[in-house]
Amino acid sequence: CGTRHGTNELVAALNAPQFDPRTPNGNPNRNSLCNRSVQVRGPKGSVNVRIVDRCPSCRYVRVLIRRIEQRSI
């Protein structure tokens, strides 16, 4: 999404199948999903993260989040 983020920010990368259709003219920095907040749930609870990147290796409905957030969920 073309932005920098601090180590304490809760951020994630969205899978390419859901991210790419919202990328105008192939420019991911203008993707309408950039900086949107999503709730990620896991067995320990949930966290709200901001979408800030694309994850080409993630499957549909998957997000890649930083390890610190993974411990919370």
Coordinates of N, CA, C and O in Angstrom, one line a residue:
C1 N 0.8 -1.2 0.0 CA 0.0 0.0 0.0 C 0.8 1.3 0.0 O 0.3 2.4 0.0
G2 N 2.2 1.1 0.0 CA 3.0 2.2 -0.1 C 3.2 3.1 1.2 O 3.6 4.2 1.1
T3 N 3.0 2.5 2.3 CA 3.1 3.2 3.6 C 4.1 2.5 4.5 O 4.2 1.3 4.4
R4 N 4.7 3.2 5.4 CA 5.6 2.6 6.4 C 4.8 2.4 7.7 O 3.9 3.2 8.0
H5 N 5.2 1.4 8.5 CA 4.5 1.1 9.7 C 5.5 0.8 10.8 O 6.5 0.2 10.6
G6 N 5.1 1.2 12.0 CA 6.0 0.9 13.2 C 5.8 -0.5 13.7 O 4.8 -1.2 13.4
T7 N 6.7 -0.9 14.5 CA 6.7 -2.3 15.0 C 5.6 -2.5 16.0 O 5.2 -3.7 16.2
N8 N 5.0 -1.5 16.5 CA 3.8 -1.7 17.4 C 2.5 -1.6 16.8 O 1.5 -1.8 17.4
E9 N 2.5 -1.4 15.5 CA 1.2 -1.3 14.8 C 0.7 -2.7 14.4 O 1.4 -3.6 14.1
L10 N -0.6 -2.8 14.5 CA -1.3 -4.1 14.1 C -1.6 -4.1 12.6 O -2.6 -3.4 12.3
V11 N -0.8 -4.7 11.8 CA -1.0 -4.6 10.4 C -1.0 -6.1 9.8 O -0.5 -7.0 10.4
A12 N -1.5 -6.2 8.6 CA -1.6 -7.5 7.9 C -1.5 -7.3 6.4 O -1.7 -6.2 5.9
A13 N -1.2 -8.4 5.7 CA -1.2 -8.5 4.3 C -2.4 -9.4 3.9 O -2.6 -10.5 4.5
L14 N -3.2 -9.0 2.9 CA -4.4 -9.8 2.5 C -4.0 -10.7 1.3 O -3.1 -10.3 0.5
N15 N -4.6 -11.8 1.2 CA -4.4 -12.7 0.1 C -4.6 -12.1 -1.3 O -5.4 -11.2 -1.4
A16 N -3.8 -12.5 -2.2 CA -3.8 -11.9 -3.6 C -5.2 -12.0 -4.3 O -5.7 -11.0 -4.9
P17 N -5.9 -13.1 -4.2 CA -7.2 -13.2 -4.8 C -8.2 -12.2 -4.4 O -9.1 -11.8 -5.2
Q18 N -8.2 -11.8 -3.1 CA -9.1 -10.7 -2.7 C -8.5 -9.3 -2.8 O -9.3 -8.4 -3.0
F19 N -7.2 -9.2 -2.8 CA -6.6 -7.9 -2.9 C -6.5 -7.4 -4.3 O -6.8 -6.2 -4.6
D20 N -6.1 -8.2 -5.2 CA -5.8 -7.8 -6.6 C -7.0 -7.2 -7.4 O -6.8 -6.2 -8.1
P21 N -8.2 -7.7 -7.3 CA -9.3 -7.1 -8.0 C -9.6 -5.6 -7.6 O -10.2 -4.9 -8.4
R22 N -9.1 -5.2 -6.5 CA -9.3 -3.8 -6.0 C -8.1 -2.9 -6.3 O -8.0 -1.8 -5.8
T23 N -7.2 -3.4 -7.1 CA -5.9 -2.7 -7.5 C -6.1 -2.0 -8.8 O -6.1 -2.7 -9.9
P24 N -6.3 -0.7 -8.8 CA -6.6 0.0 -10.1 C -5.3 0.2 -10.9 O -4.3 0.5 -10.4
N25 N -5.4 -0.2 -12.2 CA -4.3 -0.1 -13.2 C -3.0 -0.7 -12.7 O -1.9 -0.3 -13.0
G26 N -3.1 -1.8 -11.9 CA -1.9 -2.5 -11.4 C -1.1 -1.8 -10.3 O 0.0 -2.2 -10.0
N27 N -1.6 -0.7 -9.8 CA -0.9 0.0 -8.7 C -1.4 -0.3 -7.3 O -2.5 0.2 -6.9
P28 N -0.7 -1.2 -6.6 CA -1.2 -1.6 -5.3 C -1.3 -0.5 -4.3 O -2.1 -0.5 -3.3
N29 N -0.6 0.6 -4.5 CA -0.7 1.8 -3.6 C -2.0 2.5 -3.6 O -2.3 3.2 -2.7
R30 N -2.8 2.2 -4.7 CA -4.1 2.8 -4.8 C -5.2 1.9 -4.5 O -6.4 2.1 -4.8
N31 N -4.9 0.7 -4.0 CA -5.9 -0.3 -3.7 C -6.9 0.2 -2.6 O -6.5 0.8 -1.6
S32 N -8.2 0.0 -2.9 CA -9.2 0.6 -2.0 C -9.3 -0.2 -0.6 O -9.9 0.3 0.3
L33 N -8.6 -1.3 -0.5 CA -8.6 -2.0 0.7 C -7.4 -1.6 1.6 O -7.4 -1.9 2.8
C34 N -6.5 -0.8 1.1 CA -5.4 -0.3 1.9 C -5.9 0.5 3.1 O -6.8 1.3 3.0
N35 N -5.3 0.2 4.2 CA -5.6 0.8 5.5 C -7.0 0.5 6.1 O -7.4 1.2 7.1
R36 N -7.7 -0.4 5.5 CA -9.0 -0.8 6.1 C -8.7 -1.7 7.3 O -7.8 -2.5 7.3
S37 N -9.6 -1.6 8.3 CA -9.4 -2.4 9.4 C -10.3 -3.7 9.3 O -11.4 -3.6 8.8
V38 N -9.7 -4.8 9.7 CA -10.4 -6.1 9.6 C -10.1 -6.8 11.0 O -9.1 -6.6 11.6
Q39 N -11.1 -7.6 11.4 CA -11.0 -8.3 12.6 C -10.5 -9.7 12.2 O -11.1 -10.4 11.4
V40 N -9.4 -10.2 12.9 CA -8.8 -11.5 12.6 C -9.1 -12.3 13.9 O -8.7 -11.9 15.0
R41 N -9.7 -13.5 13.7 CA -10.1 -14.3 14.9 C -9.2 -15.6 14.9 O -8.9 -16.1 13.9
G42 N -8.9 -16.0 16.1 CA -8.2 -17.3 16.3 C -8.7 -17.9 17.5 O -9.6 -17.5 18.2
P43 N -8.0 -19.1 17.9 CA -8.5 -19.8 19.1 C -8.3 -19.1 20.4 O -9.1 -19.4 21.4
K44 N -7.5 -18.1 20.5 CA -7.3 -17.3 21.7 C -8.0 -16.0 21.8 O -8.0 -15.3 22.8
G45 N -8.7 -15.6 20.7 CA -9.4 -14.4 20.7 C -9.4 -13.7 19.3 O -9.2 -14.4 18.3
S46 N -9.4 -12.4 19.3 CA -9.4 -11.7 18.1 C -8.6 -10.4 18.2 O -8.5 -9.9 19.3
V47 N -8.1 -9.8 17.1 CA -7.5 -8.5 17.0 C -7.9 -7.8 15.8 O -8.3 -8.5 14.8
N48 N -7.9 -6.5 15.8 CA -8.2 -5.7 14.7 C -6.9 -5.3 14.1 O -6.0 -4.8 14.8
V49 N -6.7 -5.5 12.8 CA -5.5 -5.2 12.1 C -5.9 -4.3 10.9 O -7.0 -4.4 10.4
R50 N -4.9 -3.6 10.4 CA -5.1 -2.8 9.1 C -4.4 -3.5 8.0 O -3.3 -4.0 8.1
I51 N -5.1 -3.6 6.8 CA -4.5 -4.1 5.6 C -3.5 -3.2 5.1 O -3.9 -2.0 4.8
V52 N -2.3 -3.6 4.9 CA -1.2 -2.7 4.4 C -0.4 -3.3 3.3 O 0.5 -2.6 2.8
D53 N -0.7 -4.5 2.9 CA 0.1 -5.2 1.9 C -0.7 -6.3 1.3 O -1.8 -6.7 1.7
R54 N -0.1 -7.0 0.3 CA -0.6 -8.1 -0.5 C 0.2 -9.3 -0.1 O 1.4 -9.2 -0.1
C55 N -0.4 -10.5 0.1 CA 0.3 -11.7 0.3 C 0.1 -12.7 -0.8 O -1.0 -13.3 -0.9
P56 N 1.0 -12.7 -1.8 CA 0.9 -13.6 -2.9 C 0.8 -15.1 -2.6 O 0.2 -15.8 -3.4
S57 N 1.3 -15.5 -1.5 CA 1.3 -17.0 -1.2 C 0.2 -17.4 -0.3 O 0.0 -18.6 -0.1
C58 N -0.6 -16.4 0.2 CA -1.8 -16.7 1.0 C -3.0 -17.2 0.2 O -3.2 -16.7 -0.8
R59 N -3.7 -18.2 0.8 CA -4.9 -18.7 0.1 C -6.0 -17.7 0.4 O -6.0 -16.9 1.3
Y60 N -7.1 -17.9 -0.4 CA -8.3 -17.1 -0.2 C -8.8 -17.0 1.2 O -8.8 -18.0 1.9
V61 N -9.2 -15.9 1.7 CA -9.7 -15.6 3.0 C -8.6 -15.8 4.1 O -8.9 -15.9 5.2
R62 N -7.4 -15.6 3.7 CA -6.3 -15.7 4.6 C -5.5 -14.4 4.6 O -5.5 -13.7 3.7
V63 N -5.0 -14.0 5.8 CA -4.2 -12.8 5.9 C -2.9 -13.2 6.6 O -2.8 -14.2 7.4
L64 N -1.8 -12.5 6.3 CA -0.5 -12.7 7.0 C -0.3 -11.6 8.0 O -0.4 -10.4 7.6
I65 N -0.2 -11.9 9.2 CA 0.0 -10.9 10.3 C 1.3 -11.1 11.0 O 1.9 -12.2 10.9
R66 N 1.8 -10.0 11.6 CA 3.0 -10.1 12.3 C 3.0 -11.1 13.4 O 1.9 -11.3 14.0
R67 N 4.1 -11.6 13.8 CA 4.1 -12.7 14.9 C 3.6 -12.2 16.2 O 2.9 -12.9 16.9
I68 N 3.8 -10.9 16.6 CA 3.4 -10.4 17.8 C 1.8 -10.5 17.9 O 1.3 -10.8 19.0
E69 N 1.2 -10.2 16.8 CA -0.3 -10.3 16.8 C -0.8 -11.7 16.9 O -1.8 -12.1 17.5
Q70 N 0.0 -12.6 16.3 CA -0.4 -14.0 16.2 C -0.5 -14.6 17.6 O -1.3 -15.5 17.9
R71 N 0.4 -14.2 18.5 CA 0.4 -14.7 19.9 C -0.9 -14.3 20.6 O -1.3 -14.9 21.6
S72 N -1.5 -13.2 20.2 CA -2.7 -12.6 20.8 C -4.0 -13.4 20.4 O -5.0 -13.3 21.1
I73 N -3.9 -14.1 19.3 CA -5.1 -14.7 18.8 C -4.9 -16.2 18.7 O -5.6 -17.0 18.3

